[in-house]
Each structure stands twice: as C-alpha cells, then as structure tokens.
Backbone as JSON, one array per atom type, in Angstrom:
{
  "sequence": "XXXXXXXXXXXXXXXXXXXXXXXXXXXXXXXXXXXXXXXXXXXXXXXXXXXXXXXXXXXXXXXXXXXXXXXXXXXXXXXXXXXXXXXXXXXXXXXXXXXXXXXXXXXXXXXXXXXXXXXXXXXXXXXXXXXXXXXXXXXXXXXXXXXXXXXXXXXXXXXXXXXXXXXXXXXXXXXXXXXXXXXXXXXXXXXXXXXXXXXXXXXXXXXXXXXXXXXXXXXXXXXXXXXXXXXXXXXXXXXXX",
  "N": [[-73.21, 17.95, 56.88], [-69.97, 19.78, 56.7], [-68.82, 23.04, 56.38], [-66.19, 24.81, 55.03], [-64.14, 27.83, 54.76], [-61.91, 30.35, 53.9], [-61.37, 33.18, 56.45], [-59.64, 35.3, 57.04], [-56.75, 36.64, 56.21], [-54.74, 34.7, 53.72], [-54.15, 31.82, 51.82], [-51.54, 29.93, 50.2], [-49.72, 31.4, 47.31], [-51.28, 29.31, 44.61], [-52.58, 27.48, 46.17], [-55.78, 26.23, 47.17], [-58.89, 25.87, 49.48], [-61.1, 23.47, 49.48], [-64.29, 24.23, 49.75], [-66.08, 21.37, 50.51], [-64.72, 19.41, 51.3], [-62.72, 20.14, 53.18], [-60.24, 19.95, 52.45], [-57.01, 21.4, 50.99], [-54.77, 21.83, 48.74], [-53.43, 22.09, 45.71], [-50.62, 23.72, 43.61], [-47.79, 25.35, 45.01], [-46.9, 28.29, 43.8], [-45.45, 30.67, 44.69], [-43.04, 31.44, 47.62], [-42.42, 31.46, 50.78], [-43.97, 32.49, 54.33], [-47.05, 32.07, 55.04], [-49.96, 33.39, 56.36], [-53.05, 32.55, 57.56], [-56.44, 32.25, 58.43], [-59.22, 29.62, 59.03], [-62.29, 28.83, 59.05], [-64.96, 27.0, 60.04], [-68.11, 25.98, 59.31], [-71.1, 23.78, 60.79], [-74.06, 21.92, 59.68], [-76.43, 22.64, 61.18], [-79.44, 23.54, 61.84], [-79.62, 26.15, 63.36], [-76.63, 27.01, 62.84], [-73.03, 26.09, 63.77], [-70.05, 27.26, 64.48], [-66.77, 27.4, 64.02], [-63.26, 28.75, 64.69], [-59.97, 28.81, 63.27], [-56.35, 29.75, 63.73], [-54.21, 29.36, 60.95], [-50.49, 28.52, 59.74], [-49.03, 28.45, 56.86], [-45.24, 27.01, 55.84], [-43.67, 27.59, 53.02], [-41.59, 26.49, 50.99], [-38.13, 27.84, 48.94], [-37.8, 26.74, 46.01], [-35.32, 23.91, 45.25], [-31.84, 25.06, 44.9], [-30.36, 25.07, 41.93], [-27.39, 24.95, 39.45], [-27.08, 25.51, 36.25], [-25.76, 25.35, 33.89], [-23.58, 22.96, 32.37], [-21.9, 23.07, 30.49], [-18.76, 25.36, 29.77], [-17.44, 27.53, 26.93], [-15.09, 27.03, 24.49], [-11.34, 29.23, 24.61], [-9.39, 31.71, 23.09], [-5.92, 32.69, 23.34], [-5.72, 36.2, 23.81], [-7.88, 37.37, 22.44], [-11.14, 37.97, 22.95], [-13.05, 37.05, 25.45], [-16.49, 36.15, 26.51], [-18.86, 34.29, 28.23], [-21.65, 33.01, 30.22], [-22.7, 31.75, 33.36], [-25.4, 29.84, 34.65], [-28.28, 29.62, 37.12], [-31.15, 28.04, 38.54], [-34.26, 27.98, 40.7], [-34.25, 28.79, 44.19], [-33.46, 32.01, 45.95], [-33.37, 34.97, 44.66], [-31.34, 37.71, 44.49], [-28.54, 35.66, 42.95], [-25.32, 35.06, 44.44], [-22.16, 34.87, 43.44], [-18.99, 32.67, 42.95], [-15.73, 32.23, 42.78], [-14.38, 29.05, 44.05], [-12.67, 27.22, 44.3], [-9.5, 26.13, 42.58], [-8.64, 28.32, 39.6], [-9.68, 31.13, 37.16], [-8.93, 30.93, 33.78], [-6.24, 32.95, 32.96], [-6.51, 36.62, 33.02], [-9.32, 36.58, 32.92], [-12.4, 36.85, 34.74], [-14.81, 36.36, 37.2], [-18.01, 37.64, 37.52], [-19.69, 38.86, 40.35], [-22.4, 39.31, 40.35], [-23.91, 38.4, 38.43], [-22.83, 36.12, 37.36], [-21.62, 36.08, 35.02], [-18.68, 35.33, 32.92], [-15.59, 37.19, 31.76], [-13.54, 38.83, 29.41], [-9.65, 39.27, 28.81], [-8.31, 36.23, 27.47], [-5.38, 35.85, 28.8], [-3.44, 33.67, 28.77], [-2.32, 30.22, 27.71], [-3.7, 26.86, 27.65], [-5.49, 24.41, 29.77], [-7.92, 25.45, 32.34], [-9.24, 24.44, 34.72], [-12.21, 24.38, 37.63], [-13.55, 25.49, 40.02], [-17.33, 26.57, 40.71], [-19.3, 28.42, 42.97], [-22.61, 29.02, 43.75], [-25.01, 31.22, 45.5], [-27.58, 31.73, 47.2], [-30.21, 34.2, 47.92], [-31.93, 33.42, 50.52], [-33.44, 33.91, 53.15], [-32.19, 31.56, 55.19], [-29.84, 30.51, 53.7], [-29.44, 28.99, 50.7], [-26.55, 27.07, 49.18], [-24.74, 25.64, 46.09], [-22.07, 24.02, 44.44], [-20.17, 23.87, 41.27], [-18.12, 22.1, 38.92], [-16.14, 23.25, 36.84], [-14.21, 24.01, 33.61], [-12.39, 25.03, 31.34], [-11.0, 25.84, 28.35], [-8.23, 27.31, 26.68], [-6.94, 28.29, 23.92], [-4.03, 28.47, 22.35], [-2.66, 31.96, 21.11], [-3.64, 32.8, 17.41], [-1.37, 31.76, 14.72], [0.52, 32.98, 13.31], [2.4, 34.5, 10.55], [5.3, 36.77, 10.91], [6.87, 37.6, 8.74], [7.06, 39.81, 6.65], [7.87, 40.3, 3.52], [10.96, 39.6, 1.39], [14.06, 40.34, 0.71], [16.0, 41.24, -2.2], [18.79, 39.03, -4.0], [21.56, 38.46, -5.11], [22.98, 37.42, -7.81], [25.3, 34.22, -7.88], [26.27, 35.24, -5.01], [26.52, 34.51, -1.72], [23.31, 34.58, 0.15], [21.09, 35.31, 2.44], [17.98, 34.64, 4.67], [15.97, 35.19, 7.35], [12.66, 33.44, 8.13], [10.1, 34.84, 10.62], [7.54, 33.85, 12.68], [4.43, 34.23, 14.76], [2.54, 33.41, 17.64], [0.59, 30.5, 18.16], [2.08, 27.66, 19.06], [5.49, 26.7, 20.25], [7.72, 24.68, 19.15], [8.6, 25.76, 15.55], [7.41, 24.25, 12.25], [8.78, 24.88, 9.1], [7.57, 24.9, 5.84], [7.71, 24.85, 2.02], [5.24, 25.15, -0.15], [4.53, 26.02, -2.46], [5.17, 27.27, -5.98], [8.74, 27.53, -6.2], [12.13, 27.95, -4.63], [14.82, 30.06, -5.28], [17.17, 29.23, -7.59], [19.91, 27.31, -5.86], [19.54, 28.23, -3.52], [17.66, 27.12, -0.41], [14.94, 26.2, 2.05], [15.28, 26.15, 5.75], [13.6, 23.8, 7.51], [13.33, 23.61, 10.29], [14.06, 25.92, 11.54], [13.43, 28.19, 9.6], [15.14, 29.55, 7.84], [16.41, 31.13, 4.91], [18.77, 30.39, 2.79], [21.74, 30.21, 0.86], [23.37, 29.78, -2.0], [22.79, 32.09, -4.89], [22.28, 30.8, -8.13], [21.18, 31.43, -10.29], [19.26, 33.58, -12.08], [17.01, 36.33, -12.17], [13.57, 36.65, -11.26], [11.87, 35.23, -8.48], [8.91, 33.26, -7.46], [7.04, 31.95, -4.92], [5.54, 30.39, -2.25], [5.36, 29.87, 1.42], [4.91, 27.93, 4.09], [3.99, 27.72, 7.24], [3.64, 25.46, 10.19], [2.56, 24.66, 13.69], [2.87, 22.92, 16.99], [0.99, 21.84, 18.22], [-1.7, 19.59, 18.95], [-3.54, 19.39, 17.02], [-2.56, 20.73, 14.73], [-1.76, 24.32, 14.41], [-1.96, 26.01, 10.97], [-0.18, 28.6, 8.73], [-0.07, 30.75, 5.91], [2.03, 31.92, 3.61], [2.97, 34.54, 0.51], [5.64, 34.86, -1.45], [8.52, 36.7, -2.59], [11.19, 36.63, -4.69], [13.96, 38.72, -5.88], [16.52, 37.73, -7.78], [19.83, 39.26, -8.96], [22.13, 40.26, -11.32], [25.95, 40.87, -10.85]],
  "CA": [[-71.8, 18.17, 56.5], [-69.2, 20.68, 57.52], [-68.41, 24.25, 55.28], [-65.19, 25.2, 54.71], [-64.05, 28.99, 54.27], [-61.0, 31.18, 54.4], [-61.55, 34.26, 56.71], [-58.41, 36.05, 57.05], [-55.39, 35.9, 55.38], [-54.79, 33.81, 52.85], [-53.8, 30.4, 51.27], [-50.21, 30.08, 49.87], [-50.23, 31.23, 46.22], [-51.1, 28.29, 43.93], [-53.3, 26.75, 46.96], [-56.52, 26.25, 47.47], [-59.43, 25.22, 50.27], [-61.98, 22.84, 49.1], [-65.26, 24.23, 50.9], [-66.79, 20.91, 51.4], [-64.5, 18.87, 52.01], [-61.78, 20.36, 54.01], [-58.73, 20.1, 51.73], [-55.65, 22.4, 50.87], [-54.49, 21.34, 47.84], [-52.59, 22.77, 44.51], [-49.23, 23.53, 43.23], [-47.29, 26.27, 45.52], [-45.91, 28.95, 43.13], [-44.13, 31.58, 45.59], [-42.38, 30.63, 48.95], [-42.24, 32.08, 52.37], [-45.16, 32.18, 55.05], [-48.7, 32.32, 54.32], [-50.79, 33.0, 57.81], [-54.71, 32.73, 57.39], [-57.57, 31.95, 59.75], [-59.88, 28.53, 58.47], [-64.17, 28.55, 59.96], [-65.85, 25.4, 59.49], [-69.58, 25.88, 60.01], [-71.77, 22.87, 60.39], [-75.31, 21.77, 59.22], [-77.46, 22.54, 61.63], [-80.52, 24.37, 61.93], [-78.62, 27.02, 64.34], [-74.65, 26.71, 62.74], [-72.3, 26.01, 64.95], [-69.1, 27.87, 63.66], [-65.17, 27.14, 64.8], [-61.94, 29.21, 63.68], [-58.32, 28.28, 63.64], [-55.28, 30.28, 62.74], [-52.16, 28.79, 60.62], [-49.94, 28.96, 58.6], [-47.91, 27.5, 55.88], [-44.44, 28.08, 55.02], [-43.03, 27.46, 51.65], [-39.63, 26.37, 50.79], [-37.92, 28.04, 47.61], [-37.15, 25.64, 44.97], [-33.91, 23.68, 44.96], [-30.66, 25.51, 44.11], [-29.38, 23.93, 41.16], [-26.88, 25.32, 38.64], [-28.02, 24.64, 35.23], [-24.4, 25.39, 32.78], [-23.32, 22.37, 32.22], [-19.94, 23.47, 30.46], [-18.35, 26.54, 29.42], [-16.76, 27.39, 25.88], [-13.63, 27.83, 25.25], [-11.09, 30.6, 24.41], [-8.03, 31.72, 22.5], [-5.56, 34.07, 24.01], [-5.54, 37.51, 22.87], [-9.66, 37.19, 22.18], [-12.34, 38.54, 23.88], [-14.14, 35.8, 26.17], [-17.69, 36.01, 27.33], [-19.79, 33.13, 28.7], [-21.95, 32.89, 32.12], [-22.86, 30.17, 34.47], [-26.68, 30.11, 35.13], [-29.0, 28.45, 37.72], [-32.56, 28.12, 39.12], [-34.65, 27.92, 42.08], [-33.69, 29.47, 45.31], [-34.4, 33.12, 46.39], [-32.85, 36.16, 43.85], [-30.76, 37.75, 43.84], [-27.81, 35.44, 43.49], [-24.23, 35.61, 44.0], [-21.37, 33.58, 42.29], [-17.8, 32.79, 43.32], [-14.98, 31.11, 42.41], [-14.32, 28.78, 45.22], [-11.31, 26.19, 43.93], [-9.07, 26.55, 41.39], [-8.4, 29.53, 38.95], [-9.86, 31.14, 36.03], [-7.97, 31.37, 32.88], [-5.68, 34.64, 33.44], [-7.34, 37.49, 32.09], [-10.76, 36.42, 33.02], [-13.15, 37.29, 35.53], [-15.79, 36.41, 36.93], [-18.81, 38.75, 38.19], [-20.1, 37.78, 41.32], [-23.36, 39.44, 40.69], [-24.73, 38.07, 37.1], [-22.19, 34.99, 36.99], [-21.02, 36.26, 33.95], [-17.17, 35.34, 32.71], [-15.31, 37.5, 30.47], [-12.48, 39.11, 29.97], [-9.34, 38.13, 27.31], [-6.94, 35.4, 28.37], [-3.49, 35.89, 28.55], [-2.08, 32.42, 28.6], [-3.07, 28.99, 27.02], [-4.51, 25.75, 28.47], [-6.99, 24.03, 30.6], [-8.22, 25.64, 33.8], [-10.12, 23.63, 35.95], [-11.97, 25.69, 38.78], [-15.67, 25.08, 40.85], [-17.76, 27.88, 41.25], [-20.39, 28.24, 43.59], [-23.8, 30.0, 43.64], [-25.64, 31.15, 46.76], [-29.18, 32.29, 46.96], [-30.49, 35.34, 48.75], [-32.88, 33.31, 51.58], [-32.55, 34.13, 55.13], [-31.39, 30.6, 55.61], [-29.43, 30.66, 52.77], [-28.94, 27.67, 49.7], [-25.73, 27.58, 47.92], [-24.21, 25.03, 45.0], [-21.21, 24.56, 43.55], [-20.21, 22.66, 39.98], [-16.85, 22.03, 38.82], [-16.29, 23.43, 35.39], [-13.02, 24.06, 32.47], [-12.32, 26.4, 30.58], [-9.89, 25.38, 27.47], [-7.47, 28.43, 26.23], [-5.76, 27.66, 22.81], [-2.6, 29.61, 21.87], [-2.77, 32.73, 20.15], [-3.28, 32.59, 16.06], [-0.14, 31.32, 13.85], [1.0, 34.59, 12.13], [3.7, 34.7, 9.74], [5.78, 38.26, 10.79], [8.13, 38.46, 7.82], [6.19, 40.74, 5.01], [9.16, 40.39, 2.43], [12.11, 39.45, 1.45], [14.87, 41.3, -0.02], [16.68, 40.37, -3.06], [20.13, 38.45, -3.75], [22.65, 38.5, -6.3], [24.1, 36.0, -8.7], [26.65, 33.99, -7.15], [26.65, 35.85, -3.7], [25.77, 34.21, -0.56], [22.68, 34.83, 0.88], [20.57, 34.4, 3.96], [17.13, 35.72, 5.7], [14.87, 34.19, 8.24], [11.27, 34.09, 8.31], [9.87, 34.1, 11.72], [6.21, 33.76, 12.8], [4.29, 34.76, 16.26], [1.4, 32.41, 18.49], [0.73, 28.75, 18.62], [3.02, 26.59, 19.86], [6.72, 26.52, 19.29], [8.49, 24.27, 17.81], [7.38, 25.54, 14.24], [7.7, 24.02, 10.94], [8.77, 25.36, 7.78], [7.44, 24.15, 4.64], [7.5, 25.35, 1.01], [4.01, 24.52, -0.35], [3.98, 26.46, -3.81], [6.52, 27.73, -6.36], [10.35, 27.21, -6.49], [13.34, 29.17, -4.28], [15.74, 30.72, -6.53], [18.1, 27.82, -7.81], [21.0, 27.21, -5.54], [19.04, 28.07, -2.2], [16.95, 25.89, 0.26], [14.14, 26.4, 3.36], [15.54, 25.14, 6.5], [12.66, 23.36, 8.21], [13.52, 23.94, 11.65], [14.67, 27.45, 11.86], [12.8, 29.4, 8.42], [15.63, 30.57, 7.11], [16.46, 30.75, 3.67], [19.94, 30.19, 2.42], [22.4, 29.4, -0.13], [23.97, 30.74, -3.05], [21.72, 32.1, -6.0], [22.67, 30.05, -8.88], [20.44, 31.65, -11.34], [19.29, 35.15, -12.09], [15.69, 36.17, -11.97], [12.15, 36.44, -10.05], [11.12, 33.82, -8.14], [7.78, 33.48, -6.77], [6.74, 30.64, -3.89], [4.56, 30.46, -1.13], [5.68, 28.83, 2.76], [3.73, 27.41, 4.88], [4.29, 27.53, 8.87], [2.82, 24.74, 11.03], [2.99, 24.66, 15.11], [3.39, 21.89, 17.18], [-0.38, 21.81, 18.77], [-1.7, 18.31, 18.72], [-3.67, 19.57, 15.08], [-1.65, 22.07, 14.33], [-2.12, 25.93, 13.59], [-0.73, 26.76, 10.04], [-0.27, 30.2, 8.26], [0.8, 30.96, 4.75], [2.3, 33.69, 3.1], [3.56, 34.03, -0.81], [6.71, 35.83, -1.67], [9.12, 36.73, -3.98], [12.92, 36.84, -4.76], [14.89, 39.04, -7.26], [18.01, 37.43, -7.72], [20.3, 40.53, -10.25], [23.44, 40.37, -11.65], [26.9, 41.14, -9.54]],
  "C": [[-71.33, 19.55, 56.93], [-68.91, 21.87, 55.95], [-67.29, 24.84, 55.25], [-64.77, 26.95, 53.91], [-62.65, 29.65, 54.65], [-61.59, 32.21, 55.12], [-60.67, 35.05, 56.78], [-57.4, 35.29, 56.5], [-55.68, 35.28, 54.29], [-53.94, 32.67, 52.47], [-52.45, 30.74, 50.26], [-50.5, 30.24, 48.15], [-50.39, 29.99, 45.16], [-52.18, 27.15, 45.41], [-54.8, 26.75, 46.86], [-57.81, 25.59, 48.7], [-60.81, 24.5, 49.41], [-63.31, 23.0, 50.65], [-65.51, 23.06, 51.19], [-65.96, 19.7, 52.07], [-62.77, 19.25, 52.95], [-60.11, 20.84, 53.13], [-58.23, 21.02, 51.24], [-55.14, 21.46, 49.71], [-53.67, 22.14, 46.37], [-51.06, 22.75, 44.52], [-48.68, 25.26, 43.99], [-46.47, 27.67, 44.55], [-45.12, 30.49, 43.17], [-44.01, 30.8, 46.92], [-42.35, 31.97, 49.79], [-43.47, 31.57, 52.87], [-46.2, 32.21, 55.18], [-49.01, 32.52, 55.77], [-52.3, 33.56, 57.19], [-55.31, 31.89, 58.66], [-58.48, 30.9, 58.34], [-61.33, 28.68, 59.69], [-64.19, 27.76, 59.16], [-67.35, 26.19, 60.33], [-70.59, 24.68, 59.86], [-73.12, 23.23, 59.74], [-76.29, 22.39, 59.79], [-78.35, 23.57, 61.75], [-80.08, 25.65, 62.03], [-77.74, 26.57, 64.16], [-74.29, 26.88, 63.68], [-70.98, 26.58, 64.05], [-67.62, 27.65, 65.0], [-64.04, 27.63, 64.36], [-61.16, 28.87, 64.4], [-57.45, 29.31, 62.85], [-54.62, 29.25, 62.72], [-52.24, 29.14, 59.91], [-49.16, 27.58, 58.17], [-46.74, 27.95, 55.3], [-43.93, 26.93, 54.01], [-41.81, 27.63, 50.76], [-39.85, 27.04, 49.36], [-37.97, 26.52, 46.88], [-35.42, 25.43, 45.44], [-33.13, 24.39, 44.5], [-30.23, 24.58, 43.09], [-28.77, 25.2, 39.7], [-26.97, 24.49, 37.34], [-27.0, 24.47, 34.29], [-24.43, 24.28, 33.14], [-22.0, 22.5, 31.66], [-19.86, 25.23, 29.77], [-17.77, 26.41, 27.46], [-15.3, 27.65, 25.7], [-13.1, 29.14, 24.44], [-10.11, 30.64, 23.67], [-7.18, 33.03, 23.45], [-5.5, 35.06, 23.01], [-7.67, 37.88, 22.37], [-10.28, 37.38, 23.11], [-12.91, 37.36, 24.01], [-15.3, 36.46, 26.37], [-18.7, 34.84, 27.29], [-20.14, 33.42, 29.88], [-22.63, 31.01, 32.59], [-24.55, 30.93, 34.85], [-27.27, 29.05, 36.55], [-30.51, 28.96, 38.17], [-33.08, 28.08, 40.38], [-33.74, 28.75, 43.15], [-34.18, 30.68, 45.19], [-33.53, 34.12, 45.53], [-32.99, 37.15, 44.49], [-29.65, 36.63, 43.9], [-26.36, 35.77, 43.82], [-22.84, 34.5, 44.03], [-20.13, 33.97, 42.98], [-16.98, 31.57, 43.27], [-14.31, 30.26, 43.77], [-12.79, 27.72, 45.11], [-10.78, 26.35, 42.53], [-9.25, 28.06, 40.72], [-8.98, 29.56, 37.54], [-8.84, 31.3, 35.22], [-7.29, 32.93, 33.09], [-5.75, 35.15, 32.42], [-8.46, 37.54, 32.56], [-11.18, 36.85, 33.98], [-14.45, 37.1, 35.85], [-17.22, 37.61, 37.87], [-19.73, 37.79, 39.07], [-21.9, 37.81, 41.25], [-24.27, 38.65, 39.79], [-23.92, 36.23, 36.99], [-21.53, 34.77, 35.58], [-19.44, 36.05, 34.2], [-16.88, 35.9, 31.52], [-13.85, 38.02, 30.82], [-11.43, 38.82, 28.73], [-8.56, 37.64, 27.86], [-5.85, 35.76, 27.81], [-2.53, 34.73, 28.4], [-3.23, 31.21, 28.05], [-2.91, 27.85, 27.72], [-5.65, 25.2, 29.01], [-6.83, 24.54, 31.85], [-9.25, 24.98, 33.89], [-10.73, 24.49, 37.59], [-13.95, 25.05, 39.01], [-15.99, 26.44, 41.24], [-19.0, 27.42, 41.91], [-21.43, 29.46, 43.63], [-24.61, 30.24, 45.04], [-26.93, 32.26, 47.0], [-29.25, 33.7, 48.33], [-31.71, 35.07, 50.43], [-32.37, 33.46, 52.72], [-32.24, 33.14, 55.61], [-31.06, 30.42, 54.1], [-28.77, 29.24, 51.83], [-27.27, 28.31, 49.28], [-25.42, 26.22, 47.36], [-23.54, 25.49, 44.69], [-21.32, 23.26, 41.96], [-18.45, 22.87, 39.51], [-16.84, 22.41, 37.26], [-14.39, 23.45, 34.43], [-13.0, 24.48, 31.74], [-10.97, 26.06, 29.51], [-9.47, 26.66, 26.78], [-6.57, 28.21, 25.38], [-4.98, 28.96, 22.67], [-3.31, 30.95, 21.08], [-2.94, 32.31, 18.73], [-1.9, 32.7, 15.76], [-0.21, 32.51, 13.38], [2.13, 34.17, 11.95], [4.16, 36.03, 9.93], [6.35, 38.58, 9.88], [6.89, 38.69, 6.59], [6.74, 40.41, 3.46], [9.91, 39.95, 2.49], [12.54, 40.15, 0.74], [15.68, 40.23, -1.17], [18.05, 40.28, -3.12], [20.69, 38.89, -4.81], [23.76, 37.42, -6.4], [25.35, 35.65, -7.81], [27.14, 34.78, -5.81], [25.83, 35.11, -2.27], [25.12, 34.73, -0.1], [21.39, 34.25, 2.07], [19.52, 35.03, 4.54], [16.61, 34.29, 6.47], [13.91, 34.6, 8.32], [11.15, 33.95, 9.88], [8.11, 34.44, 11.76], [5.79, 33.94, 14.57], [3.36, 33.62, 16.93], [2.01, 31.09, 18.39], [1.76, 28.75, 19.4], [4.26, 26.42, 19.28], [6.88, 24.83, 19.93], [7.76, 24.62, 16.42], [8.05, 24.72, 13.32], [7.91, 24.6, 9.73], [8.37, 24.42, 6.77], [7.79, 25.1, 3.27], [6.39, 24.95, 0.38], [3.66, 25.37, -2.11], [5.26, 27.28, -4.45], [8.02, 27.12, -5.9], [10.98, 29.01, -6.04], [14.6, 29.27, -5.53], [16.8, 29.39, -6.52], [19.44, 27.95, -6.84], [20.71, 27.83, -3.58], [17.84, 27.23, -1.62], [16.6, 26.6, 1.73], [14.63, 25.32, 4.42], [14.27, 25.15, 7.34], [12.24, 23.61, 10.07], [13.32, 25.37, 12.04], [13.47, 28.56, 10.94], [13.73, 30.0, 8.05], [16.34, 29.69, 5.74], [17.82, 31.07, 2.99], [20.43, 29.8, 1.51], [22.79, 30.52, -0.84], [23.51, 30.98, -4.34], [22.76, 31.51, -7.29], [22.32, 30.74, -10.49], [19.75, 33.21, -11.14], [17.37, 34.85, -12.39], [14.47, 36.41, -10.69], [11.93, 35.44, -9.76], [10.24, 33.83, -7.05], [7.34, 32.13, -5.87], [5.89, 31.66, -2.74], [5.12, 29.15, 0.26], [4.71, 29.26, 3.67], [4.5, 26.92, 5.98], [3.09, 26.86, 9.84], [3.57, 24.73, 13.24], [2.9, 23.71, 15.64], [2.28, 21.17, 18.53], [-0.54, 19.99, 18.43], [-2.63, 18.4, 17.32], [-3.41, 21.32, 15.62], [-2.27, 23.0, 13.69], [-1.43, 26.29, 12.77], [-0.82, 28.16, 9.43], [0.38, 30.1, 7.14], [1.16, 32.34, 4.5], [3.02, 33.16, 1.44], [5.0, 35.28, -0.99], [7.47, 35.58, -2.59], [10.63, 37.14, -4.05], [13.74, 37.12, -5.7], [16.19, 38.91, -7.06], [18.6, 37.82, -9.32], [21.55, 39.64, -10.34], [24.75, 40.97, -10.64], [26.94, 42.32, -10.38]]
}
C-alpha cells in the first residue's frame, strides 16, 4: 500500500489527508487558497516516493441577510434598529438601493445600523442591499418597511378661565399629534349648567346658568384606525355679575 503525507504547505483549515488511504476530507472553516505539496511513498523494500503541488480554493459562505423585519417608529422618537447578515467576506457595506427611509432616518453604510428620529408618519417601503468585502465581490438585497405612527395625542390647553352668571362664554381646547380630525368627548363630571362641548371643534360654549365650581374631565380621540386618546381634568368658576 501507498503512504500519504503533507510536505509543504498546508490543507485548507478544517481539512484533512488520510495517510493511508489518500483522502481530503472535513468541514472547510476559512476560505481563500490553500497551496501544499502531497508525497505518496509506496511499500517497497527501496520506497519509491512521488510529489505533487495543489491547491484548494475555498469559497466564503453564502451572502444572506438574516433581519427579517424592522420595528417600527413614532415621529418625534428616537429610532434605532439594524439589518444584519452572514457569510461572505467582512467587512460589509449596506445601502439603500430602492425606495426611501422614513425622513429623519439614516442608515450607516458601515454597521447597517438605522436610526435617527422620524419626522413624518407612515409606511416606507425601501430594499437595502449588503455587499461583502471579497475580491469578487457577493452582494444581497431584501425588501423591508418601516411603519411611522403620528406623534402622541397631547391635549395643549392647561386651563380654563372662569365665566360669569348669565354672560356668554366661549374657549377652545385644542390638542397637538395623531391624526386630525379629533374628537371631543366629556368622559367625567358635568360643564357648568347652560354650556355644552362641541365635538368637532373642542370648544366650550354657552351661557352659565348657574353659579359655582365645576369640575369634569375631556377626553380627545384622533382619527387613526385605533385611535390615540388623551385626557385632561379641569375646572370652571362660574361668579356672580
């Protein structure tokens, strides 16, 4: 039988030569070109000995991007999420290739990180692609979405001011984010007798009827498909003329 030996060089990492019977065999676990020299020496009395150079080269691994989706965002809020992937040669580098990120955002070409805070609300839709560092170079893209809900519902009015008996009066609440069209509600307590919350608008009207504090709480809904609401409680001294 025949003997099997490396002499120079060496076998791709994760390889090995089986002295007796010839074979190269194992699991490859770096890439590029291996070059080694292989002697076989036979049986005989007086060996007979034979070398060969080669080599072996050794693909990276597949590019493949591994995110599957992103999270989403609100405007006015600090984003951060990244896009990962595997195989291929490091370092890589990332780029948005169709479509747009949410405005505000950004992404880094070097880490694949996205951050940033959005400025507007919706769905962006956008493919990014990844591209490996080999001298014949992989790249992948993936199509991803990025969902950007409105700002938070805030109620702006702090207060109200108070009325007087029998005198017409009138404020408006107003509120900031979501989604207009809002809603007014009244959800706790009683407006001073002889005024009423218009639903549409927030403002609060009529002619005080009755003298006194009066304490309530309204409730502002937006027009989201489930709606963003906000409360607030307030209070109304309606005096004497």
């Amino acid at each position: 039988p025949y003997t099997w030996a490396v002499t120079v060089g060496s076998l791709p990492d994760g390889l090995s030569l089986d002295a007796a019977t010839g074979e190269i065999s194992g699991t490859c676990t770096a890439y590029g070109t291996f070059n080694f020299t292989v002697e076989a020496t036979d049986s005989d009395a007086t060996p007979q000995t034979a070398s060969q150079a080669l080599s072996v080269h050794v693909n990276a691994a597949p590019l493949v991007i591994t995110t599957a989706s992103l999270g989403g965002g609100q405007v006015g809020v600090a984003y951060s999420d990244s896009i990962a992937a595997t195989g291929g040669v490091t370092p890589y580098t990332w780029a948005v290739t169709v479509g747009a990120l949410p405005d505000g955002l950004a992404l880094d070409g070097a880490s694949g990180a996205i951050t940033g805070t959005p400025g507007a609300a919706g769905t962006f839709i956008f493919t990014v692609q990844v591209t490996d560092s080999d001298a014949t170079a992989q790249s992948t893209s993936q199509a991803f979405s990025i969902d950007i809900a409105p700002e938070a519902l805030v109620i702006m009015t702090a207060s109200l001011p108070g009325g007087t008996y029998a005198v017409a009066y009138s404020q408006t609440l107003s509120a900031t984010g979501g989604v207009t069209p809002y809603t007014w509600t009244l959800t706790g307590g009683a407006l001073p007798d002889g005024l009423a919350l218009n639903g549409a608008t927030g403002e609060i009207s009529g002619t005080p009827s009755a003298k006194g504090t009066f304490n309530f709480t309204v409730q502002v809904s937006d027009s989201q498909a489930t709606p963003d609401t906000a409360s607030q409680a307030y209070s109304i001294d309606i005096g004497a003329v």
